[in-house]
Every structure is written in structure tokens, then in C-alpha cells.
Amino acid sequence: AGSSVEEMEFNWDEYLEDTGATAAPHGSFKHVDTSLQNGFAPGMKLEVAVKSDQNTYWVATIITTCGQLLLLRYDGYGEDRKADFWCDIMTADLHPIGWCEQNKKILKVPEGIKDKIPDQEEFLQRVLKGACSAPANLLEGLHRGKNPLDLIAPGSRLELQNVRDSLEAWIVNVVENVGGRLKLRYEGLEDSDKFDQWIFYLDPFLHQVGWATQHGYSLQPPLAIRSLKSEADWQEILKKVKEEEEESSVPTDLFKDKPVIGVHSFSEGMKLEAVDPMAPFVISPATVLKVYNEKYFMIEIDDLRPERTTSQSYVCHVNSAGIFPVQWSLKNGLHLSPPPGYPGQDFDWADYLKQCGAEAAPQSCFPSLTSDHGFKENMKLEAVNPVDPEEVCIATVTKLKDSYLWLQLEGSKKPVPDCIVSVESMNIFPVGWCETNGYQLRPPRKAIVNKQKKIAVVQPEKQILSSRTVHDGLKNQELNSSDSVVINGKYCCPKIYFNHRCFSGPYLNKGRIAELPQSVGPGNCVLVLKEVLTLLINAAYKPSRVLRELQLEEEAAWHGHGETLKAKYKGKSYRATVEVVRTADRVADFCRKTCIKLECCPNLFGPQMVLDKCSENCSVLTKTKYTHYYGKRKNKRIGRPPGGHSNLEVAMKKPNKRRKRRKHFFVHKKKRSSTSVDNTPAGSPQGSGGEEEDDPDESELSHSLAQDRDKRKRKLRAFSFSDDENKPPSPKDIKMEVAEKLQLDSNPLEWSVADVVRFLKSTDCAPLARIFLDQEIDGQALLLLTLPTVQECMDLKLGPAIKLCHHIERVKLAFYQQFAN
């Protein structure tokens, strides 16, 4: 049974849904972020063939990079994004600055901006002064269009320092490159994989060929394999490597982002606490066994047994993970494993140092630890199994201390204890990393049993694709200028920046926005955008309301990928299907349109960082001025969408199966007294205004109301109604006539809950206004009420129900006469 479960296709989205867990943020994996950089950077300039005239060229600036694609804007368009265009480095006519002059080509202003640039020469001198040109080697020659990481191909050679003696190094062959994680085999062992190692390409101990000789280190095979061949054989291998150096070499600038090893201040004999990287499950006392030079020293895990024959020792540098000062475990409430052979279980550092005649390494020897990393308990990620580095497993953060994580691995062939890893470890990866790079992720050993959730979900009847399905469907798709930009199944979404200075609008809490990370991604478009939207929902005054604004309308065209997003508000859970784009060429437009939908600055988040002043000049805006901001406002209430359509419903707190189905139609909230205090966050738009008095997102229409709504659906769709929410109807706006004919000054479709309550208080049904307030019935819901619904859902007797429906019918009649044409 276990093996059959493991053979099932694993899906991260479903797994996170079933476990109720969240994925660790992509931005927390710095090494993965670095591996996706393609050598180009926003702001670099290059010379590009003009589309309308391929014989002329003009200077363009890189706006965004994405794999082998660049988003460009011709210089002269300023902040106008309409002229931005994507191009493929492999096929487009792109060149470094100065190429036209060298090759006698024509630089000519494109027609679209000819009027803006009267003097071409003066303009070029101004924009090119101090400009950074795109690297020529990435635009021309063998490396053109290639991600630098892809240059580490199988067969490439590197040099690897010996973990048992850092003054030695030996040549290794790249057997496999999985997203920068390299499977390496020692030169000379082509037919044996016994000593293969998996190391991320940014590891400080990995270098280009020739490094050892340049820095005065010994180039010889490790002791573990030295006896497998004669000295003459090893020398012959070295000779062969030097002859083939050019064809198997890796560009030196590939390692420019590798961490720099600093100078340490450890001395031989110093004591400290350490985690053995070969078995990172416990923290143990350790000793500085040897100091090689100012950069490297050797650590040995203490073992007091007289009969021991081997030692656990390894080379470290000042920034090595898993070394701590004496008493670090005690200060952090962690267990320190006594050395084997230590008498008793109660380990005491003071007695131990006295017994050994040693001193503790001072605090100044250790780098300062950071807690600013984005990881939290119960987050999910992907991690290498330290016992079997071939395995990458699902991992759960079970504990955090400073910049260290305790990870529980799921699905490993042999169960292992919780692993201790640094937040900067290059053996941990974001959710979806294996899938994106085509590597097998170990699935959970047991099937996840769905827990009963108190959430009602209504989704549009369209195919909901998993990220795996999207990935597989696009993996081998050919590129063209206007279609998908998924590149060889690799990450395709650029970094999404949160521009904290920009206008946050009426829905989003400025303080919470400021706490969001500077950026998310790059990564798989669907996963990155889903993470961005989740962060925005959590940064809202009312997450349920933002979720409603983002949800996919039932009748909307399906252009992207449907993702289920969730929100919690006032103890209730909400869920809705939200459409996200799945290709990089649509990311910028998606972010901009989403910003407009949320009534914030179009630059609040997106692939472009706002460095100084926002091009939208949004700093002058306030929440109350947004109605006139960025074009005509959409015809949509902040509450329920027009027509009552929604694929979002809220759970009943305690559903009672014995009650009639119709009794579940409304959520009866705890009644509030007239003196109740609104605890809406200060500065939020919910703090004032008639419509914001209650949250219509928490109400739920009955099945009968939905049927009634469907009957009028076709008519309601044609209604035109004002969207001026700054003028809600008040009792004095409602003119009562003796003949009981009602004349309305505003469309009841736009009435908020507070407006409905005002109307009822102007009638002889004023005592019933409290029910409408508690059940949060707005104008749209009011127009759908019928006598049976009022009787059963409001628990009214026939007399009061008839009197109430009389007034409701008057509103309906006035509505049809005044607004239904």
C-alpha cells in the first residue's frame, strides 16, 4: 500500500490545501534567486533594430529580464509603458552600445517619438552619459542568450576543495546540473559513482579549473580515492585535463556571486558547539583541531571514548553554518548532546572546560546571526536529505532559532530525525523547485486524509488546472514574440517588487503593506503571482473584501490560470477562484490591472521597482480622492458584485443538520448594541461612511434568493446605475407620497446595509431594521426578498412579514419604473 501511494503523482497545491500549511516565501532562498539571473539587469542599455525599419537601430533600456527574454523600451518614451516590447535574445537583432558606430549602421529615432526628440545627437549624448551597456558576450558569440547557469553542462570541469584538508583540491566532472545543484564526480573515476557528490554551484569550496594553482593550493586527489590509481596515473590525468581545459572550462564570471570567505580568529584547542554537516541532527561540543591559514580551520566533534577509531572532523571557515559559541544551546533552550563517553547526562560547560583544560572560543569569533529571513514554523519547502543527497524531500519547519531551522523530512526512504540547517543553506529550495527543474521530489509516505473543513465553496464550472498541468503543457512549447514565454521548463516570472512608497488605496492597510518583503520571485508565474496575491489579501483591512474584488467572475473570459486563494476575517474562512496569468509577457499588465482593481497606485506592485518618485505621482492621492483616480471608475460596488454573482461563500460556524435547509440562508451574527464600538483599524476606509458600517462580505444569500435573482438576472444586467458612493441615500432623499407611490432619488442596487436600515426606519417597520442590520442585507439582497423568505429566514409572523413585504414591493416597483429602462 505504501509503494502504491508513492507512485501517485504529487501535487504541491493539493498537498498544501490538505495540510492547511503555507509555502516558505520564494524570496527566502537567496541562492535560487541568484541562480536565475541571466547577466542582464534592468537599466542596462543596448542598440535594437527598429521594428518598422530593420535597417535602422535605436537605443533601448532593459525594463525586466526573464530567462532569455528581455522587456525593452526605446529611449525617448520616458515613463510610457505602452511601447514596451519583449524580445528573445537568441533571435532578436540586439547589440551592445557602440555597435552601430563600429559597424557603420544607422541610429535613427523611431517614428513614435520623433516629435519628442528634435536633436538626436544631443539626446544620445545625454541618455548615454554614464549608462551601463548590456554585456557584449551575452549578446554575441557562443554564450548568446544562455543563462550563465546553463553553461555548467555535463562534461564541464571544476575544482573542489577537500572537506578533510582545505589546502588540497581536485578536479571534478559535472555529471548533472539540476537548477544549479551539481552532481560531481572526481576526475579519474569515470566508471564509478561511489564517491559522487551533490553540491550547489555557489558553494564556497567549488571553483573554476586553475583556481588551486593560482592560489597556491595543492592539486591532488583526496585521500579516500588516492589509492585507487598509481601516482603516474594521476599525473597523466592532470596532463589530460590541462590539454582539454579550454573546451571543458566554465566562464570565471559565473562565480562572481559566490560568498566571499573572510578572515577567522579561531585558535587550535578552542571549544565550541557544532552540528556535524554529515549528520545534522544534534548539537554537540566540538574542538578546533587544526588551523590551516587565516581562512580555514578544522573542527572535530568531541568523542571521549578511549576505543574510538574514527573521528568526525571537517573543514570550516568563518561563515560556515552550524558552529556556535559555548552555551548557545542553553541560551536558546536547546538540548546539547554530551560527547560519547561523557560521565552522566547532565552536561556542564564549566566543568567540561576545566576537565579538558581548554578555553571557549570567544563570541567575537562567530558571525552575528539574523532572524530576518521570512521562515516561520509549519511552513513547507523542499530539502536535501543529508543521509542520502540524491533525495530531495518535502520538508516542514518544526522549529526556528536565530537563523537556523529544524526541518522534518517526509517521504525519505529511511526515516531521519529533524535536520538542523541554516536559513542560508544551499540544500533547501522553495516549493515547486524540483518540478520546475524536472527532478524527482520524494512524495509523502502516507496519503493525506482531507480534514473536514467548515468552508462552503462555490467555484465556476470551468477546468481548474494544477500548476503541474500548466507546467507540462508549456514545457516544450516553442516561443514567438506574442505567445508563451516559458523557457525550457525553467522559471519564467520576473521578480515582483512591492513599492512601499506608492499609494495603497482604500482596501490595503498601509502599515501592513510596509511590512511586506521588498520582492517575490523570480519563479513559476502561477506560484509567484499566487504568493503575491496572498500577501496582498493578508495586508488588507478586510481580507474577505479584497478576495471578493480579485475573484474570477462567472461570465468572465478565461484567459489565464484559475487558482484558489483563501482569506480569514473575524473568525470566518473565505475562498475564491482568482485568475492569474501563466506567462511572463503578461505579468506586467496583470499586476497593473490588479492594482487598478484594488484602487491602489498601478505601480504598487509589479516587475518594475520604483526607486525614487512614482511615475503616477500617486503620493498626492488620498483614499477619498481615489474615485477620480486613473480613469473612469469601474461600475462595481465594494460589496457584492452587481447582479449578486459570486463564487465566494462563507462557512457556517456550527451547521445544524436537523434544521431546515432554508434556515441556513443567513448568518446570524451576535447582536450588537447601539453603544458597541467599531474596532476597525485606525485610518482605514471602513472607519467612516455609510457603506462601511457593516461588512457585506459576511452575509450569505439563500437558495431561494438565488433562484429569485436568476429570474431577474437578464433584466438586472441591462440596468444602468450610478456609482457615486460618496452620496448614499438618506431618509430625506426618499420621498413618501400619500398614494404610497415611492419616488427614489438613488438606485437601490447601490444601497449599502446602512442605506437599507435608513429606509426601513422611515417606515412603520422601523423596529425590524435591527434584523436587516444583523443579517447585513444590502440593496441587492433587499430586491430579492419574498414573503416566504422573510417569514422563514427572519422568523417573522405573517402580519409583520406582510407589512414588511409591502414596503419592499414599493421599492421594487419604484426600481423598475425609474431605473429598469
GROMACS .gro file of C-alpha atoms in nm, residues 386-607:
model
  222
  386PRO     CA    1   2.168   1.478   0.439
  387VAL     CA    2   2.186   1.100   0.472
  388ASP     CA    3   2.110   1.044   0.101
  389PRO     CA    4   2.187   1.359  -0.104
  390GLU     CA    5   2.020   1.203  -0.410
  391GLU     CA    6   1.688   1.261  -0.233
  392VAL     CA    7   1.507   1.591  -0.222
  393CYS     CA    8   1.216   1.564   0.019
  394ILE     CA    9   0.915   1.762   0.134
  395ALA     CA   10   1.022   1.945   0.449
  396THR     CA   11   0.831   2.115   0.730
  397VAL     CA   12   0.980   2.381   0.956
  398THR     CA   13   0.926   2.246   1.307
  399LYS     CA   14   1.138   2.497   1.500
  400LEU     CA   15   1.329   2.824   1.450
  401LYS     CA   16   1.620   2.965   1.648
  402ASP     CA   17   1.800   3.275   1.521
  403SER     CA   18   1.896   3.190   1.163
  404TYR     CA   19   1.856   2.812   1.196
  405LEU     CA   20   1.568   2.584   1.101
  406TRP     CA   21   1.471   2.242   1.228
  407LEU     CA   22   1.326   2.051   0.933
  408GLN     CA   23   1.115   1.738   0.939
  409LEU     CA   24   1.164   1.544   0.615
  410GLU     CA   25   0.875   1.349   0.469
  411GLY     CA   26   0.893   1.055   0.230
  412SER     CA   27   1.263   0.970   0.270
  413LYS     CA   28   1.348   0.606   0.203
  414LYS     CA   29   1.484   0.578   0.557
  415PRO     CA   30   1.326   0.797   0.826
  416VAL     CA   31   1.563   1.057   0.969
  417PRO     CA   32   1.539   1.287   1.273
  418ASP     CA   33   1.472   1.660   1.232
  419CYS     CA   34   1.761   1.820   1.043
  420ILE     CA   35   1.928   2.142   1.160
  421VAL     CA   36   2.005   2.376   0.869
  422SER     CA   37   2.094   2.740   0.824
  423VAL     CA   38   1.839   2.969   0.657
  424GLU     CA   39   2.118   3.039   0.405
  425SER     CA   40   2.177   2.670   0.333
  426MET     CA   41   2.210   2.582  -0.035
  427ASN     CA   42   2.043   2.247   0.030
  428ILE     CA   43   1.695   2.393   0.079
  429PHE     CA   44   1.465   2.509  -0.200
  430PRO     CA   45   1.124   2.672  -0.247
  431VAL     CA   46   0.807   2.476  -0.313
  432GLY     CA   47   0.795   2.372  -0.680
  433TRP     CA   48   1.173   2.384  -0.736
  434CYS     CA   49   1.201   2.012  -0.820
  435GLU     CA   50   0.903   2.023  -1.054
  436THR     CA   51   1.037   2.327  -1.236
  437ASN     CA   52   1.378   2.167  -1.282
  438GLY     CA   53   1.250   1.823  -1.375
  439TYR     CA   54   1.384   1.645  -1.067
  440GLN     CA   55   1.201   1.382  -0.865
  441LEU     CA   56   1.066   1.513  -0.535
  442ARG     CA   57   1.012   1.242  -0.276
  443PRO     CA   58   0.636   1.234  -0.212
  444PRO     CA   59   0.490   1.190   0.138
  445ARG     CA   60   0.493   0.830   0.258
  446LYS     CA   61   0.126   0.832   0.354
  447ALA     CA   62  -0.174   0.969   0.172
  448ILE     CA   63  -0.313   1.285   0.326
  449VAL     CA   64  -0.662   1.245   0.466
  450ASN     CA   65  -0.876   1.551   0.400
  451LYS     CA   66  -0.985   1.706   0.725
  452GLN     CA   67  -1.343   1.827   0.747
  453LYS     CA   68  -1.333   2.198   0.682
  454LYS     CA   69  -1.608   2.439   0.777
  455ILE     CA   70  -1.588   2.621   0.446
  456ALA     CA   71  -1.852   2.641   0.175
  457VAL     CA   72  -1.703   2.677  -0.172
  458VAL     CA   73  -1.876   2.771  -0.494
  459GLN     CA   74  -1.650   2.777  -0.799
  460PRO     CA   75  -1.721   2.843  -1.167
  461GLU     CA   76  -1.775   2.532  -1.375
  462LYS     CA   77  -1.450   2.559  -1.562
  463GLN     CA   78  -1.143   2.339  -1.566
  464ILE     CA   79  -0.912   2.425  -1.279
  465LEU     CA   80  -0.559   2.342  -1.388
  466SER     CA   81  -0.288   2.247  -1.141
  467SER     CA   82   0.048   2.419  -1.169
  468ARG     CA   83   0.192   2.082  -1.273
  469THR     CA   84  -0.056   2.058  -1.563
  470VAL     CA   85   0.029   2.410  -1.675
  471HIS     CA   86   0.398   2.335  -1.648
  472ASP     CA   87   0.376   2.014  -1.852
  473GLY     CA   88   0.159   2.177  -2.116
  474LEU     CA   89   0.402   2.463  -2.170
  475LYS     CA   90   0.730   2.286  -2.105
  476ASN     CA   91   0.825   2.218  -2.465
  477GLN     CA   92   0.625   2.493  -2.629
  478GLU     CA   93   0.808   2.694  -2.896
  479LEU     CA   94   0.844   3.067  -2.841
  480ASN     CA   95   0.728   3.351  -3.055
  481SER     CA   96   0.704   3.723  -2.996
  482SER     CA   97   0.345   3.725  -2.874
  483ASP     CA   98   0.286   3.390  -2.703
  484SER     CA   99   0.415   3.194  -2.406
  485VAL     CA  100   0.750   3.276  -2.254
  486VAL     CA  101   0.810   2.958  -2.056
  487ILE     CA  102   1.170   2.871  -2.132
  488ASN     CA  103   1.275   2.504  -2.130
  489GLY     CA  104   1.051   2.438  -1.834
  490LYS     CA  105   1.252   2.688  -1.627
  491TYR     CA  106   1.126   2.970  -1.408
  492CYS     CA  107   0.959   3.235  -1.621
  493CYS     CA  108   0.815   3.505  -1.391
  494PRO     CA  109   1.038   3.806  -1.317
  495LYS     CA  110   1.075   3.950  -0.968
  496ILE     CA  111   0.762   4.122  -0.843
  497TYR     CA  112   0.850   4.430  -0.638
  498PHE     CA  113   0.633   4.580  -0.364
  499ASN     CA  114   0.683   4.954  -0.397
  500HIS     CA  115   0.603   5.056  -0.041
  501ARG     CA  116   0.605   5.430  -0.114
  502CYS     CA  117   0.317   5.406  -0.360
  503PHE     CA  118  -0.048   5.484  -0.281
  504SER     CA  119  -0.212   5.183  -0.113
  505GLY     CA  120  -0.576   5.275  -0.179
  506PRO     CA  121  -0.888   5.212   0.030
  507TYR     CA  122  -0.861   4.833   0.064
  508LEU     CA  123  -0.499   4.781   0.170
  509ASN     CA  124  -0.351   4.871   0.508
  510LYS     CA  125  -0.050   5.098   0.451
  511GLY     CA  126   0.120   4.968   0.766
  512ARG     CA  127   0.084   4.605   0.661
  513ILE     CA  128   0.200   4.684   0.308
  514ALA     CA  129   0.516   4.834   0.457
  515GLU     CA  130   0.584   4.501   0.632
  516LEU     CA  131   0.573   4.302   0.306
  517PRO     CA  132   0.905   4.181   0.158
  518GLN     CA  133   1.073   4.402  -0.098
  519SER     CA  134   1.015   4.144  -0.370
  520VAL     CA  135   0.884   3.797  -0.452
  521GLY     CA  136   1.026   3.562  -0.714
  522PRO     CA  137   1.150   3.514  -0.975
  523GLY     CA  138   0.985   3.180  -1.030
  524ASN     CA  139   0.698   2.991  -1.185
  525CYS     CA  140   0.442   3.255  -1.292
  526VAL     CA  141   0.145   3.086  -1.129
  527LEU     CA  142   0.323   3.021  -0.797
  528VAL     CA  143   0.483   3.367  -0.775
  529LEU     CA  144   0.163   3.558  -0.855
  530LYS     CA  145  -0.035   3.339  -0.617
  531GLU     CA  146   0.213   3.426  -0.341
  532VAL     CA  147   0.190   3.798  -0.427
  533LEU     CA  148  -0.190   3.798  -0.417
  534THR     CA  149  -0.191   3.605  -0.089
  535LEU     CA  150   0.038   3.866   0.067
  536LEU     CA  151  -0.191   4.144  -0.056
  537ILE     CA  152  -0.501   3.974   0.082
  538ASN     CA  153  -0.333   3.940   0.421
  539ALA     CA  154  -0.233   4.308   0.410
  540ALA     CA  155  -0.593   4.425   0.366
  541TYR     CA  156  -0.818   4.595   0.619
  542LYS     CA  157  -1.078   4.331   0.534
  543PRO     CA  158  -0.915   4.032   0.360
  544SER     CA  159  -1.254   3.891   0.257
  545ARG     CA  160  -1.337   4.207   0.068
  546VAL     CA  161  -1.009   4.209  -0.126
  547LEU     CA  162  -1.064   3.842  -0.207
  548ARG     CA  163  -1.406   3.931  -0.346
  549GLU     CA  164  -1.255   4.206  -0.562
  550LEU     CA  165  -0.998   3.964  -0.705
  551GLN     CA  166  -1.232   3.672  -0.768
  552LEU     CA  167  -1.300   3.549  -1.119
  553GLU     CA  168  -1.646   3.648  -1.239
  554GLU     CA  169  -1.863   3.360  -1.355
  555GLU     CA  170  -1.915   3.505  -1.701
  556ALA     CA  171  -1.566   3.650  -1.746
  557ALA     CA  172  -1.346   3.522  -2.027
  558TRP     CA  173  -1.097   3.261  -1.909
  559HIS     CA  174  -0.757   3.392  -2.019
  560GLY     CA  175  -0.516   3.253  -1.764
  561HIS     CA  176  -0.499   3.002  -1.483
  562GLY     CA  177  -0.750   2.956  -1.204
  563GLU     CA  178  -0.604   2.949  -0.855
  564THR     CA  179  -0.791   2.909  -0.528
  565LEU     CA  180  -0.699   3.176  -0.275
  566LYS     CA  181  -0.816   3.191   0.086
  567ALA     CA  182  -0.874   3.459   0.346
  568LYS     CA  183  -0.973   3.471   0.709
  569TYR     CA  184  -1.167   3.756   0.863
  570LYS     CA  185  -1.338   3.780   1.203
  571GLY     CA  186  -1.302   3.406   1.260
  572LYS     CA  187  -1.457   3.305   0.928
  573SER     CA  188  -1.290   3.143   0.629
  574TYR     CA  189  -1.336   3.257   0.270
  575ARG     CA  190  -1.222   3.105  -0.054
  576ALA     CA  191  -1.246   3.219  -0.416
  577THR     CA  192  -1.111   3.130  -0.759
  578VAL     CA  193  -0.878   3.401  -0.886
  579GLU     CA  194  -0.737   3.416  -1.235
  580VAL     CA  195  -0.359   3.458  -1.268
  581VAL     CA  196  -0.157   3.475  -1.588
  582ARG     CA  197   0.092   3.199  -1.657
  583THR     CA  198   0.343   3.363  -1.890
  584ALA     CA  199   0.595   3.638  -1.824
  585ASP     CA  200   0.487   3.857  -2.114
  586ARG     CA  201   0.154   3.919  -1.938
  587VAL     CA  202   0.285   3.967  -1.583
  588ALA     CA  203   0.338   4.344  -1.601
  589ASP     CA  204  -0.011   4.405  -1.742
  590PHE     CA  205  -0.165   4.164  -1.489
  591CYS     CA  206  -0.004   4.345  -1.195
  592ARG     CA  207  -0.110   4.684  -1.325
  593LYS     CA  208  -0.472   4.578  -1.382
  594THR     CA  209  -0.487   4.412  -1.041
  595CYS     CA  210  -0.363   4.733  -0.880
  596ILE     CA  211  -0.635   4.929  -1.057
  597LYS     CA  212  -0.892   4.672  -0.947
  598LEU     CA  213  -0.781   4.725  -0.587
  599GLU     CA  214  -0.790   5.104  -0.638
  600CYS     CA  215  -0.426   5.150  -0.546
  601CYS     CA  216  -0.141   5.301  -0.745
  602PRO     CA  217  -0.079   5.097  -1.064
  603ASN     CA  218   0.286   5.076  -0.954
  604LEU     CA  219   0.220   4.944  -0.601
  605PHE     CA  220   0.344   4.603  -0.709
  606GLY     CA  221   0.485   4.473  -1.035
  607PRO     CA  222   0.807   4.379  -1.214
   0.00000   0.00000   0.00000
